[in-house]
mmCIF file of C-alpha atoms and ligand atoms in Angstrom:
data_model
loop_
_atom_site.group_PDB
_atom_site.id
_atom_site.type_symbol
_atom_site.label_atom_id
_atom_site.label_comp_id
_atom_site.label_asym_id
_atom_site.label_seq_id
_atom_site.Cartn_x
_atom_site.Cartn_y
_atom_site.Cartn_z
ATOM 1 C CA MET A 1 -48.074 51.419 80.744
ATOM 2 C CA THR A 2 -47.593 48.390 78.484
ATOM 3 C CA LYS A 3 -44.347 46.504 78.784
ATOM 4 C CA ILE A 4 -41.886 47.043 75.921
ATOM 5 C CA THR A 5 -40.730 43.765 74.386
ATOM 6 C CA ALA A 6 -37.517 43.388 72.376
ATOM 7 C CA ALA A 7 -37.933 41.472 69.126
ATOM 8 C CA ILE A 8 -35.547 40.255 66.451
ATOM 9 C CA THR A 9 -36.294 42.279 63.311
ATOM 10 C CA ALA A 10 -33.364 41.386 61.036
ATOM 11 C CA LEU A 11 -30.523 38.883 60.938
ATOM 12 C CA GLY A 12 -27.459 37.823 59.000
ATOM 13 C CA GLY A 13 -24.768 35.170 59.002
ATOM 14 C CA TYR A 14 -21.418 34.342 57.523
ATOM 15 C CA VAL A 15 -19.114 31.333 57.358
ATOM 16 C CA PRO A 16 -15.738 31.284 55.579
ATOM 17 C CA GLU A 17 -15.325 29.319 52.346
ATOM 18 C CA PHE A 18 -12.731 26.771 53.434
ATOM 19 C CA LYS A 19 -14.179 23.455 54.620
ATOM 20 C CA LEU A 20 -12.108 21.459 57.081
ATOM 21 C CA THR A 21 -13.657 18.010 56.620
ATOM 22 C CA ASN A 22 -13.329 14.959 58.854
ATOM 23 C CA LYS A 23 -11.346 13.385 56.027
ATOM 24 C CA LEU A 24 -8.805 16.210 56.133
ATOM 25 C CA LEU A 25 -8.577 15.902 59.917
ATOM 26 C CA GLU A 26 -7.839 12.176 59.524
ATOM 27 C CA GLU A 27 -4.627 13.276 57.768
ATOM 28 C CA MET A 28 -3.723 15.790 60.511
ATOM 29 C CA VAL A 29 -4.314 13.855 63.770
ATOM 30 C CA GLU A 30 -5.086 10.306 64.842
ATOM 31 C CA THR A 31 -8.835 10.288 64.394
ATOM 32 C CA THR A 32 -11.552 8.879 62.161
ATOM 33 C CA ASP A 33 -14.661 10.218 60.479
ATOM 34 C CA GLU A 34 -16.557 7.486 62.342
ATOM 35 C CA TRP A 35 -15.303 8.648 65.782
ATOM 36 C CA ILE A 36 -16.029 12.328 65.132
ATOM 37 C CA THR A 37 -19.463 11.671 63.636
ATOM 38 C CA SER A 38 -20.642 9.270 66.312
ATOM 39 C CA ARG A 39 -19.281 11.276 69.277
ATOM 40 C CA THR A 40 -20.156 14.796 68.102
ATOM 41 C CA GLY A 41 -22.308 14.789 64.948
ATOM 42 C CA ILE A 42 -19.791 16.991 63.107
ATOM 43 C CA LYS A 43 -18.848 16.330 59.465
ATOM 44 C CA GLU A 44 -17.052 19.546 58.534
ATOM 45 C CA ARG A 45 -16.279 23.015 59.869
ATOM 46 C CA ARG A 46 -15.313 26.303 58.197
ATOM 47 C CA ILE A 47 -11.929 27.960 58.690
ATOM 48 C CA LEU A 48 -11.053 31.603 58.044
ATOM 49 C CA LYS A 49 -7.829 31.352 56.066
ATOM 50 C CA GLU A 50 -7.389 35.003 55.061
ATOM 51 C CA GLU A 51 -4.186 36.357 56.536
ATOM 52 C CA GLY A 52 -4.619 39.243 58.984
ATOM 53 C CA GLN A 53 -8.387 38.804 59.383
ATOM 54 C CA GLY A 54 -9.947 38.215 62.792
ATOM 55 C CA THR A 55 -13.370 37.840 64.356
ATOM 56 C CA SER A 56 -14.423 41.348 63.255
ATOM 57 C CA TYR A 57 -14.207 40.144 59.644
ATOM 58 C CA LEU A 58 -16.784 37.402 60.367
ATOM 59 C CA GLY A 59 -19.047 39.888 62.152
ATOM 60 C CA ILE A 60 -18.813 42.513 59.423
ATOM 61 C CA LYS A 61 -19.599 39.952 56.706
ATOM 62 C CA ALA A 62 -22.657 38.777 58.661
ATOM 63 C CA ILE A 63 -23.852 42.383 59.092
ATOM 64 C CA GLU A 64 -23.365 43.082 55.378
ATOM 65 C CA GLN A 65 -25.582 40.062 54.661
ATOM 66 C CA MET A 66 -28.233 41.385 57.069
ATOM 67 C CA VAL A 67 -28.123 44.883 55.547
ATOM 68 C CA ALA A 68 -28.597 43.413 52.054
ATOM 69 C CA ASP A 69 -31.409 41.012 53.038
ATOM 70 C CA TYR A 70 -33.378 43.228 55.445
ATOM 71 C CA ASN A 71 -32.625 46.798 54.281
ATOM 72 C CA VAL A 72 -31.249 47.845 57.643
ATOM 73 C CA GLU A 73 -30.112 51.468 58.012
ATOM 74 C CA VAL A 74 -26.855 51.124 59.955
ATOM 75 C CA THR A 75 -26.687 54.776 61.001
ATOM 76 C CA ASP A 76 -29.830 54.186 63.123
ATOM 77 C CA ILE A 77 -28.112 51.601 65.338
ATOM 78 C CA ASP A 78 -27.808 52.808 68.961
ATOM 79 C CA LEU A 79 -25.699 50.012 70.388
ATOM 80 C CA LEU A 80 -23.597 47.164 69.030
ATOM 81 C CA ILE A 81 -22.656 44.250 71.295
ATOM 82 C CA CYS A 82 -20.072 41.803 69.994
ATOM 83 C CA CYS A 83 -20.253 38.466 71.797
ATOM 84 C CA THR A 84 -16.996 36.643 71.295
ATOM 85 C CA ALA A 85 -14.332 34.539 72.985
ATOM 86 C CA THR A 86 -11.807 35.425 70.282
ATOM 87 C CA PRO A 87 -11.639 39.235 70.065
ATOM 88 C CA ASP A 88 -9.452 40.710 67.321
ATOM 89 C CA MET A 89 -7.005 41.809 70.042
ATOM 90 C CA PRO A 90 -6.831 41.363 73.850
ATOM 91 C CA VAL A 91 -7.229 45.136 74.223
ATOM 92 C CA ALA A 92 -9.248 47.402 71.890
ATOM 93 C CA SER A 93 -12.841 46.296 71.553
ATOM 94 C CA THR A 94 -13.831 44.259 68.502
ATOM 95 C CA ALA A 95 -17.349 45.698 68.731
ATOM 96 C CA CYS A 96 -16.064 49.282 68.385
ATOM 97 C CA TYR A 97 -14.072 48.344 65.311
ATOM 98 C CA ILE A 98 -17.054 46.570 63.724
ATOM 99 C CA ALA A 99 -19.328 49.554 64.432
ATOM 100 C CA SER A 100 -16.895 51.949 62.760
ATOM 101 C CA GLU A 101 -16.287 49.699 59.778
ATOM 102 C CA ILE A 102 -19.995 49.258 59.011
ATOM 103 C CA GLY A 103 -20.695 52.966 59.491
ATOM 104 C CA ALA A 104 -22.799 52.721 62.668
ATOM 105 C CA THR A 105 -21.573 56.193 63.580
ATOM 106 C CA LYS A 106 -24.128 56.878 66.318
ATOM 107 C CA ALA A 107 -23.692 53.581 68.150
ATOM 108 C CA PHE A 108 -21.748 52.875 71.291
ATOM 109 C CA ALA A 109 -20.243 49.427 71.300
ATOM 110 C CA TYR A 110 -18.619 46.859 73.541
ATOM 111 C CA ASP A 111 -17.593 43.203 73.700
ATOM 112 C CA LEU A 112 -19.306 40.585 75.829
ATOM 113 C CA MET A 113 -17.419 37.457 76.895
ATOM 114 C CA ALA A 114 -19.315 34.439 78.131
ATOM 115 C CA ALA A 115 -17.699 31.717 75.987
ATOM 116 C CA CYS A 116 -20.289 29.519 74.243
ATOM 117 C CA SER A 117 -23.166 31.252 76.069
ATOM 118 C CA GLY A 118 -22.018 34.654 74.799
ATOM 119 C CA PHE A 119 -24.791 35.158 72.271
ATOM 120 C CA LEU A 120 -27.451 34.047 74.765
ATOM 121 C CA TYR A 121 -26.181 36.566 77.332
ATOM 122 C CA GLY A 122 -25.992 39.144 74.513
ATOM 123 C CA LEU A 123 -29.652 38.590 73.594
ATOM 124 C CA SER A 124 -30.597 39.124 77.220
ATOM 125 C CA THR A 125 -28.463 42.273 77.524
ATOM 126 C CA ALA A 126 -29.811 43.747 74.296
ATOM 127 C CA SER A 127 -33.403 43.109 75.333
ATOM 128 C CA LYS A 128 -32.844 44.992 78.603
ATOM 129 C CA PHE A 129 -31.515 48.044 76.748
ATOM 130 C CA ILE A 130 -34.594 47.976 74.508
ATOM 131 C CA GLN A 131 -36.979 47.436 77.431
ATOM 132 C CA SER A 132 -35.525 50.483 79.190
ATOM 133 C CA GLY A 133 -37.071 52.565 76.419
ATOM 134 C CA GLN A 134 -33.826 54.473 75.895
ATOM 135 C CA TYR A 135 -32.480 52.425 72.950
ATOM 136 C CA LYS A 136 -34.420 51.487 69.823
ATOM 137 C CA LYS A 137 -31.992 49.515 67.672
ATOM 138 C CA VAL A 138 -29.487 47.173 69.252
ATOM 139 C CA LEU A 139 -27.309 44.938 67.104
ATOM 140 C CA VAL A 140 -26.034 41.722 68.685
ATOM 141 C CA VAL A 141 -23.133 40.035 66.904
ATOM 142 C CA GLY A 142 -22.012 36.528 67.848
ATOM 143 C CA ALA A 143 -18.796 35.494 66.126
ATOM 144 C CA ASP A 144 -15.668 33.495 66.771
ATOM 145 C CA LYS A 145 -12.522 32.642 64.891
ATOM 146 C CA MET A 146 -11.955 29.503 66.938
ATOM 147 C CA SER A 147 -9.146 28.382 64.625
ATOM 148 C CA SER A 148 -7.011 31.158 66.173
ATOM 149 C CA ILE A 149 -7.010 29.421 69.586
ATOM 150 C CA ILE A 150 -7.065 25.753 68.582
ATOM 151 C CA ASP A 151 -4.065 23.440 68.608
ATOM 152 C CA TYR A 152 -4.309 21.434 65.372
ATOM 153 C CA THR A 153 -2.180 18.672 66.869
ATOM 154 C CA ASP A 154 -4.675 18.108 69.736
ATOM 155 C CA ARG A 155 -7.328 15.684 68.508
ATOM 156 C CA THR A 156 -9.520 16.252 71.550
ATOM 157 C CA THR A 157 -10.284 19.860 70.532
ATOM 158 C CA CYS A 158 -9.357 20.378 66.863
ATOM 159 C CA VAL A 159 -12.175 18.159 65.581
ATOM 160 C CA ILE A 160 -14.822 20.159 67.425
ATOM 161 C CA PHE A 161 -14.469 23.856 66.681
ATOM 162 C CA GLY A 162 -14.962 26.031 63.593
ATOM 163 C CA ASP A 163 -15.136 29.686 62.532
ATOM 164 C CA GLY A 164 -18.297 31.660 61.807
ATOM 165 C CA GLY A 165 -20.649 34.319 63.000
ATOM 166 C CA GLY A 166 -24.040 35.904 62.797
ATOM 167 C CA CYS A 167 -26.004 38.899 64.008
ATOM 168 C CA VAL A 168 -29.509 39.963 64.975
ATOM 169 C CA LEU A 169 -31.059 43.396 65.198
ATOM 170 C CA MET A 170 -33.377 43.929 68.165
ATOM 171 C CA GLU A 171 -36.095 46.566 68.278
ATOM 172 C CA PRO A 172 -39.114 47.382 70.462
ATOM 173 C CA ASN A 173 -42.214 45.455 69.383
ATOM 174 C CA GLU A 174 -45.715 46.822 69.787
ATOM 175 C CA GLU A 175 -47.444 43.454 69.462
ATOM 176 C CA GLY A 176 -45.596 41.884 72.393
ATOM 177 C CA PHE A 177 -43.373 39.599 70.304
ATOM 178 C CA GLY A 178 -39.734 39.056 71.229
ATOM 179 C CA VAL A 179 -37.987 38.015 74.433
ATOM 180 C CA GLN A 180 -40.537 36.717 76.944
ATOM 181 C CA ASP A 181 -38.422 35.135 79.647
ATOM 182 C CA GLU A 182 -34.918 34.000 80.518
ATOM 183 C CA ILE A 183 -32.910 31.899 82.943
ATOM 184 C CA LEU A 184 -29.200 32.730 82.977
ATOM 185 C CA ARG A 185 -26.641 31.026 85.190
ATOM 186 C CA SER A 186 -22.888 30.809 85.811
ATOM 187 C CA ASP A 187 -20.446 28.835 87.958
ATOM 188 C CA GLY A 188 -16.804 29.895 88.101
ATOM 189 C CA ASN A 189 -15.731 26.549 89.553
ATOM 190 C CA GLY A 190 -16.051 25.240 86.021
ATOM 191 C CA ARG A 191 -13.181 27.230 84.593
ATOM 192 C CA GLN A 192 -10.662 24.508 85.378
ATOM 193 C CA TYR A 193 -12.307 22.271 82.779
ATOM 194 C CA LEU A 194 -12.402 24.617 79.789
ATOM 195 C CA LYS A 195 -9.848 27.393 79.473
ATOM 196 C CA ILE A 196 -6.807 28.951 77.854
ATOM 197 C CA ASP A 197 -4.087 29.025 80.504
ATOM 198 C CA ALA A 198 -1.832 31.793 79.217
ATOM 199 C CA GLY A 199 -2.114 35.247 77.730
ATOM 200 C CA GLY A 200 -4.245 36.647 80.542
ATOM 201 C CA SER A 201 -3.249 38.490 83.712
ATOM 202 C CA ILE A 202 -2.468 35.323 85.704
ATOM 203 C CA LEU A 203 0.011 33.955 83.193
ATOM 204 C CA PRO A 204 1.076 36.565 80.643
ATOM 205 C CA ALA A 205 2.583 35.487 77.348
ATOM 206 C CA SER A 206 6.224 34.400 77.423
ATOM 207 C CA ALA A 207 8.504 32.274 75.289
ATOM 208 C CA GLU A 208 7.747 29.410 77.669
ATOM 209 C CA THR A 209 3.955 29.707 77.432
ATOM 210 C CA VAL A 210 4.254 29.607 73.653
ATOM 211 C CA ALA A 211 6.642 26.650 73.694
ATOM 212 C CA THR A 212 4.311 24.674 75.992
ATOM 213 C CA ASN A 213 1.141 25.329 73.933
ATOM 214 C CA LYS A 214 -0.562 27.272 76.718
ATOM 215 C CA HIS A 215 -2.277 29.745 74.371
ATOM 216 C CA PHE A 216 -4.618 27.099 73.006
ATOM 217 C CA VAL A 217 -7.987 25.892 74.302
ATOM 218 C CA HIS A 218 -7.725 23.109 76.827
ATOM 219 C CA GLN A 219 -10.884 21.133 77.506
ATOM 220 C CA GLU A 220 -11.629 18.198 79.766
ATOM 221 C CA GLY A 221 -14.344 16.976 77.450
ATOM 222 C CA GLN A 222 -16.045 14.417 79.663
ATOM 223 C CA GLN A 223 -16.349 16.810 82.613
ATOM 224 C CA VAL A 224 -17.736 19.586 80.426
ATOM 225 C CA PHE A 225 -20.082 17.112 78.760
ATOM 226 C CA LYS A 226 -21.486 16.023 82.132
ATOM 227 C CA PHE A 227 -22.211 19.589 83.264
ATOM 228 C CA ALA A 228 -23.481 20.653 79.831
ATOM 229 C CA VAL A 229 -25.984 17.814 79.468
ATOM 230 C CA SER A 230 -27.588 18.275 82.871
ATOM 231 C CA ASN A 231 -27.520 22.073 83.078
ATOM 232 C CA MET A 232 -28.684 22.850 79.543
ATOM 233 C CA ALA A 233 -31.523 20.347 79.826
ATOM 234 C CA ASP A 234 -32.478 21.610 83.309
ATOM 235 C CA VAL A 235 -32.877 25.264 82.333
ATOM 236 C CA SER A 236 -34.681 24.342 79.106
ATOM 237 C CA ALA A 237 -37.236 22.274 81.024
ATOM 238 C CA GLU A 238 -37.472 24.976 83.723
ATOM 239 C CA ILE A 239 -38.212 27.783 81.281
ATOM 240 C CA LEU A 240 -41.078 25.737 79.811
ATOM 241 C CA GLU A 241 -42.488 25.140 83.276
ATOM 242 C CA ASN A 242 -42.161 28.824 84.261
ATOM 243 C CA ASN A 243 -44.168 29.827 81.191
ATOM 244 C CA ASN A 244 -46.779 27.042 81.400
ATOM 245 C CA LEU A 245 -45.533 25.525 78.159
ATOM 246 C CA THR A 246 -45.099 21.889 77.117
ATOM 247 C CA GLY A 247 -42.917 20.514 74.322
ATOM 248 C CA ASP A 248 -46.008 20.558 72.088
ATOM 249 C CA ASP A 249 -46.349 24.334 72.468
ATOM 250 C CA VAL A 250 -42.755 25.046 71.424
ATOM 251 C CA ASP A 251 -42.109 25.506 67.706
ATOM 252 C CA TRP A 252 -38.298 25.506 67.763
ATOM 253 C CA LEU A 253 -35.425 24.666 70.057
ATOM 254 C CA VAL A 254 -32.381 26.789 69.144
ATOM 255 C CA PRO A 255 -29.594 24.937 70.974
ATOM 256 C CA HIS A 256 -25.878 25.695 71.166
ATOM 257 C CA GLN A 257 -24.082 23.377 68.728
ATOM 258 C CA ALA A 258 -21.360 21.727 70.833
ATOM 259 C CA ASN A 259 -22.340 18.100 70.554
ATOM 260 C CA LEU A 260 -25.331 16.367 68.953
ATOM 261 C CA ARG A 261 -25.689 14.157 72.030
ATOM 262 C CA ILE A 262 -26.118 17.226 74.281
ATOM 263 C CA ILE A 263 -28.686 18.671 71.870
ATOM 264 C CA ASP A 264 -30.632 15.371 71.767
ATOM 265 C CA ALA A 265 -30.637 15.123 75.577
ATOM 266 C CA THR A 266 -32.015 18.675 75.873
ATOM 267 C CA ALA A 267 -34.770 18.000 73.329
ATOM 268 C CA ARG A 268 -35.703 14.771 75.122
ATOM 269 C CA ARG A 269 -35.995 16.585 78.468
ATOM 270 C CA MET A 270 -38.299 19.129 76.822
ATOM 271 C CA LYS A 271 -40.306 16.276 75.218
ATOM 272 C CA LEU A 272 -39.770 17.950 71.857
ATOM 273 C CA ASP A 273 -40.108 16.293 68.432
ATOM 274 C CA LYS A 274 -36.815 16.016 66.533
ATOM 275 C CA GLU A 275 -38.214 18.112 63.643
ATOM 276 C CA LYS A 276 -38.469 21.093 65.980
ATOM 277 C CA VAL A 277 -34.758 21.137 66.819
ATOM 278 C CA MET A 278 -32.500 23.429 64.805
ATOM 279 C CA ILE A 279 -29.266 21.642 63.906
ATOM 280 C CA ASN A 280 -26.316 22.646 61.705
ATOM 281 C CA ILE A 281 -23.442 21.213 63.756
ATOM 282 C CA GLN A 282 -22.693 18.736 60.949
ATOM 283 C CA ARG A 283 -21.686 21.623 58.660
ATOM 284 C CA TYR A 284 -20.057 24.178 60.979
ATOM 285 C CA GLY A 285 -18.985 22.360 64.167
ATOM 286 C CA ASN A 286 -18.915 24.477 67.319
ATOM 287 C CA THR A 287 -18.494 28.143 66.373
ATOM 288 C CA THR A 288 -18.868 29.222 70.043
ATOM 289 C CA CYS A 289 -20.745 32.595 69.945
ATOM 290 C CA GLY A 290 -21.663 31.989 66.311
ATOM 291 C CA THR A 291 -23.860 28.914 66.784
ATOM 292 C CA LEU A 292 -27.194 30.500 67.758
ATOM 293 C CA PRO A 293 -27.300 33.312 65.147
ATOM 294 C CA LEU A 294 -26.061 30.887 62.471
ATOM 295 C CA LEU A 295 -28.989 28.600 63.283
ATOM 296 C CA LEU A 296 -31.429 31.502 62.860
ATOM 297 C CA TRP A 297 -29.705 32.391 59.598
ATOM 298 C CA ASP A 298 -30.024 28.838 58.260
ATOM 299 C CA TYR A 299 -33.652 28.373 59.416
ATOM 300 C CA GLN A 300 -34.978 31.908 58.808
ATOM 301 C CA ASN A 301 -37.265 30.855 55.955
ATOM 302 C CA GLN A 302 -38.985 28.263 58.129
ATOM 303 C CA LEU A 303 -39.828 30.717 60.916
ATOM 304 C CA HIS A 304 -43.258 32.353 61.160
ATOM 305 C CA LYS A 305 -44.610 35.266 63.130
ATOM 306 C CA GLY A 306 -45.717 34.072 66.548
ATOM 307 C CA ASP A 307 -43.505 30.945 66.582
ATOM 308 C CA LYS A 308 -42.298 30.064 70.056
ATOM 309 C CA LEU A 309 -38.520 29.622 70.225
ATOM 310 C CA VAL A 310 -36.414 28.382 73.135
ATOM 311 C CA PHE A 311 -32.709 29.247 72.949
ATOM 312 C CA ALA A 312 -30.372 27.188 75.142
ATOM 313 C CA ALA A 313 -26.616 27.232 75.602
ATOM 314 C CA PHE A 314 -23.793 25.978 77.784
ATOM 315 C CA GLY A 315 -20.178 27.098 77.722
ATOM 316 C CA GLY A 316 -16.884 27.773 79.416
ATOM 317 C CA GLY A 317 -16.914 29.663 82.695
ATOM 318 C CA PHE A 318 -19.179 27.775 83.232
ATOM 319 C CA THR A 319 -22.001 29.818 81.742
ATOM 320 C CA TRP A 320 -25.425 28.585 80.659
ATOM 321 C CA GLY A 321 -29.060 29.441 80.298
ATOM 322 C CA ALA A 322 -32.242 29.488 78.251
ATOM 323 C CA ILE A 323 -34.305 32.251 76.667
ATOM 324 C CA TYR A 324 -37.925 32.020 75.556
ATOM 325 C CA LEU A 325 -38.681 34.309 72.601
ATOM 326 C CA THR A 326 -41.580 34.679 70.195
ATOM 327 C CA TRP A 327 -40.712 35.325 66.543
ATOM 328 C CA ALA A 328 -41.815 38.667 65.089
ATOM 329 C CA LEU A 329 -41.173 38.148 61.375
ATOM 330 C CA ASN A 330 -42.824 36.326 58.516
ATOM 331 C CA PRO A 331 -40.611 34.274 56.183
ATOM 332 C CA LYS A 332 -39.067 36.333 53.391
ATOM 333 C CA LYS A 333 -39.380 33.554 50.802
HETATM 334 O O1 UT7 B 401 -19.263 24.403 73.735
HETATM 335 C C1 UT7 B 401 -18.639 24.574 74.953
HETATM 336 C C2 UT7 B 401 -18.897 23.456 75.863
HETATM 337 N N1 UT7 B 401 -18.279 22.249 75.367
HETATM 338 C C3 UT7 B 401 -18.970 21.124 75.298
HETATM 339 O O2 UT7 B 401 -20.132 21.108 75.554
HETATM 340 C C4 UT7 B 401 -18.205 19.874 74.934
HETATM 341 C C5 UT7 B 401 -18.584 18.742 75.845
HETATM 342 N N2 UT7 B 401 -17.835 17.523 75.621
HETATM 343 C C6 UT7 B 401 -17.983 16.762 74.507
HETATM 344 O O3 UT7 B 401 -18.713 17.085 73.609
HETATM 345 C C7 UT7 B 401 -17.276 15.431 74.474
HETATM 346 O O4 UT7 B 401 -16.747 15.156 75.736
HETATM 347 C C8 UT7 B 401 -16.143 15.370 73.410
HETATM 348 C C9 UT7 B 401 -16.737 15.340 72.022
HETATM 349 C C10 UT7 B 401 -15.197 16.529 73.580
HETATM 350 C C11 UT7 B 401 -15.358 14.032 73.594
HETATM 351 O O5 UT7 B 401 -16.232 12.928 73.500
HETATM 352 P P1 UT7 B 401 -16.242 11.819 74.642
HETATM 353 O O6 UT7 B 401 -17.233 10.810 74.219
HETATM 354 O O7 UT7 B 401 -16.477 12.492 75.958
HETATM 355 O O8 UT7 B 401 -14.796 11.213 74.534
HETATM 356 P P2 UT7 B 401 -13.686 11.109 75.684
HETATM 357 O O9 UT7 B 401 -13.067 12.414 75.934
HETATM 358 O O10 UT7 B 401 -14.261 10.355 76.840
HETATM 359 O O11 UT7 B 401 -12.638 10.180 74.966
HETATM 360 C C12 UT7 B 401 -12.938 8.795 74.650
HETATM 361 C C13 UT7 B 401 -11.744 8.205 73.927
HETATM 362 C C14 UT7 B 401 -10.415 8.469 74.609
HETATM 363 O O12 UT7 B 401 -9.591 7.339 74.427
HETATM 364 P P3 UT7 B 401 -9.413 6.234 75.579
HETATM 365 O O13 UT7 B 401 -8.868 6.995 76.760
HETATM 366 O O14 UT7 B 401 -10.776 5.698 75.813
HETATM 367 O O15 UT7 B 401 -8.460 5.285 74.968
HETATM 368 C C15 UT7 B 401 -9.825 9.625 73.841
HETATM 369 O O16 UT7 B 401 -8.441 9.672 73.884
HETATM 370 O O17 UT7 B 401 -11.642 8.801 72.620
HETATM 371 C C16 UT7 B 401 -10.307 9.324 72.456
HETATM 372 N N3 UT7 B 401 -10.392 10.505 71.589
HETATM 373 C C17 UT7 B 401 -10.410 10.423 70.257
HETATM 374 N N4 UT7 B 401 -10.346 9.393 69.405
HETATM 375 C C18 UT7 B 401 -10.395 9.647 68.093
HETATM 376 C C19 UT7 B 401 -10.511 11.808 71.961
HETATM 377 N N5 UT7 B 401 -10.589 12.583 70.866
HETATM 378 C C20 UT7 B 401 -10.535 11.749 69.809
HETATM 379 C C21 UT7 B 401 -10.579 11.965 68.408
HETATM 380 N N6 UT7 B 401 -10.509 10.873 67.603
HETATM 381 N N7 UT7 B 401 -10.698 13.177 67.861
#
């Protein structure tokens, strides 16, 4: 029996209109465009300003884009996974709501939480459902409304994150294209360095947790940076080795967009030319689960059938990993 591979057959993306530029941030906290650009590579990020809209809004918009561009029949979707660190609500799945809103009436749906590695883990999970032979169309959404958990008086985090999301449809592929290999890792000792202290079961919300800003992201940047640089580069080099590939063989690195310096270090370890590295951090910042599908969305017209892609991510938890995938589509334009 030939092995079933899970390939990406359609994709979409969405970012809100409002641009929070470095110049605007200079007026909000003590920072400079020069500091942000040189330390992170970010120039602007998008913020979802619409009152009462959460992460599901970003996901639904991305799916609507995919449906329009790729003629996807939503009623055929078997499963919808929403990868997010900012669900619409702590209880009641965002994925279920998205599935109902788009009319994916036959799908079951659930959320997947792995911070900035969420979409990477989601790709892996979706491919396993496809490979089982039981599911034919699995939609993976990666979206985050980071502005809902960021303290805009904390210059160490507010310059980094933005809102946005994307999605990919995965289907069985008869030619063997799609997910070829993966390395996924986690280390719970890392949670002290990147977390939201309150609002969970350890420290439920109270007047005090609100007054002391404990519902916002807290990050020890340097510590996270250290782990991110070494671990993301390690797994990216390892996945090449495991598949007898060199940097020359790889067509695209699809790296999580947390910091341009982390991305550069990963590409260097893989001995990859700069032109083969997907980058949009300058326009969107770190959209957590949104970064990888937003890269595919931005670069979709440069991707060709058979291209070899390496996805790599690192995030809170800690969580990290790399996926090697071959592209199954020809450019639309
Ligand atoms: O995606 C999930 C995983 N997250 C990551 O991968 C993020 C990893 N970490 C990073 O990308 C970097 O650590 C940051 C971009 C968050 C920070 O850059 P850094 O080069 O590590 O800066 P730092 O934290 O070591 O701070 C250097 C200095 C400090 O001042 P002193 O102590 O040297 O006087 C900070 O207070 O820069 C100061 N600083 C700022 N200055 C201007 C921190 N934030 C800012 C700011 N503007 N926004």
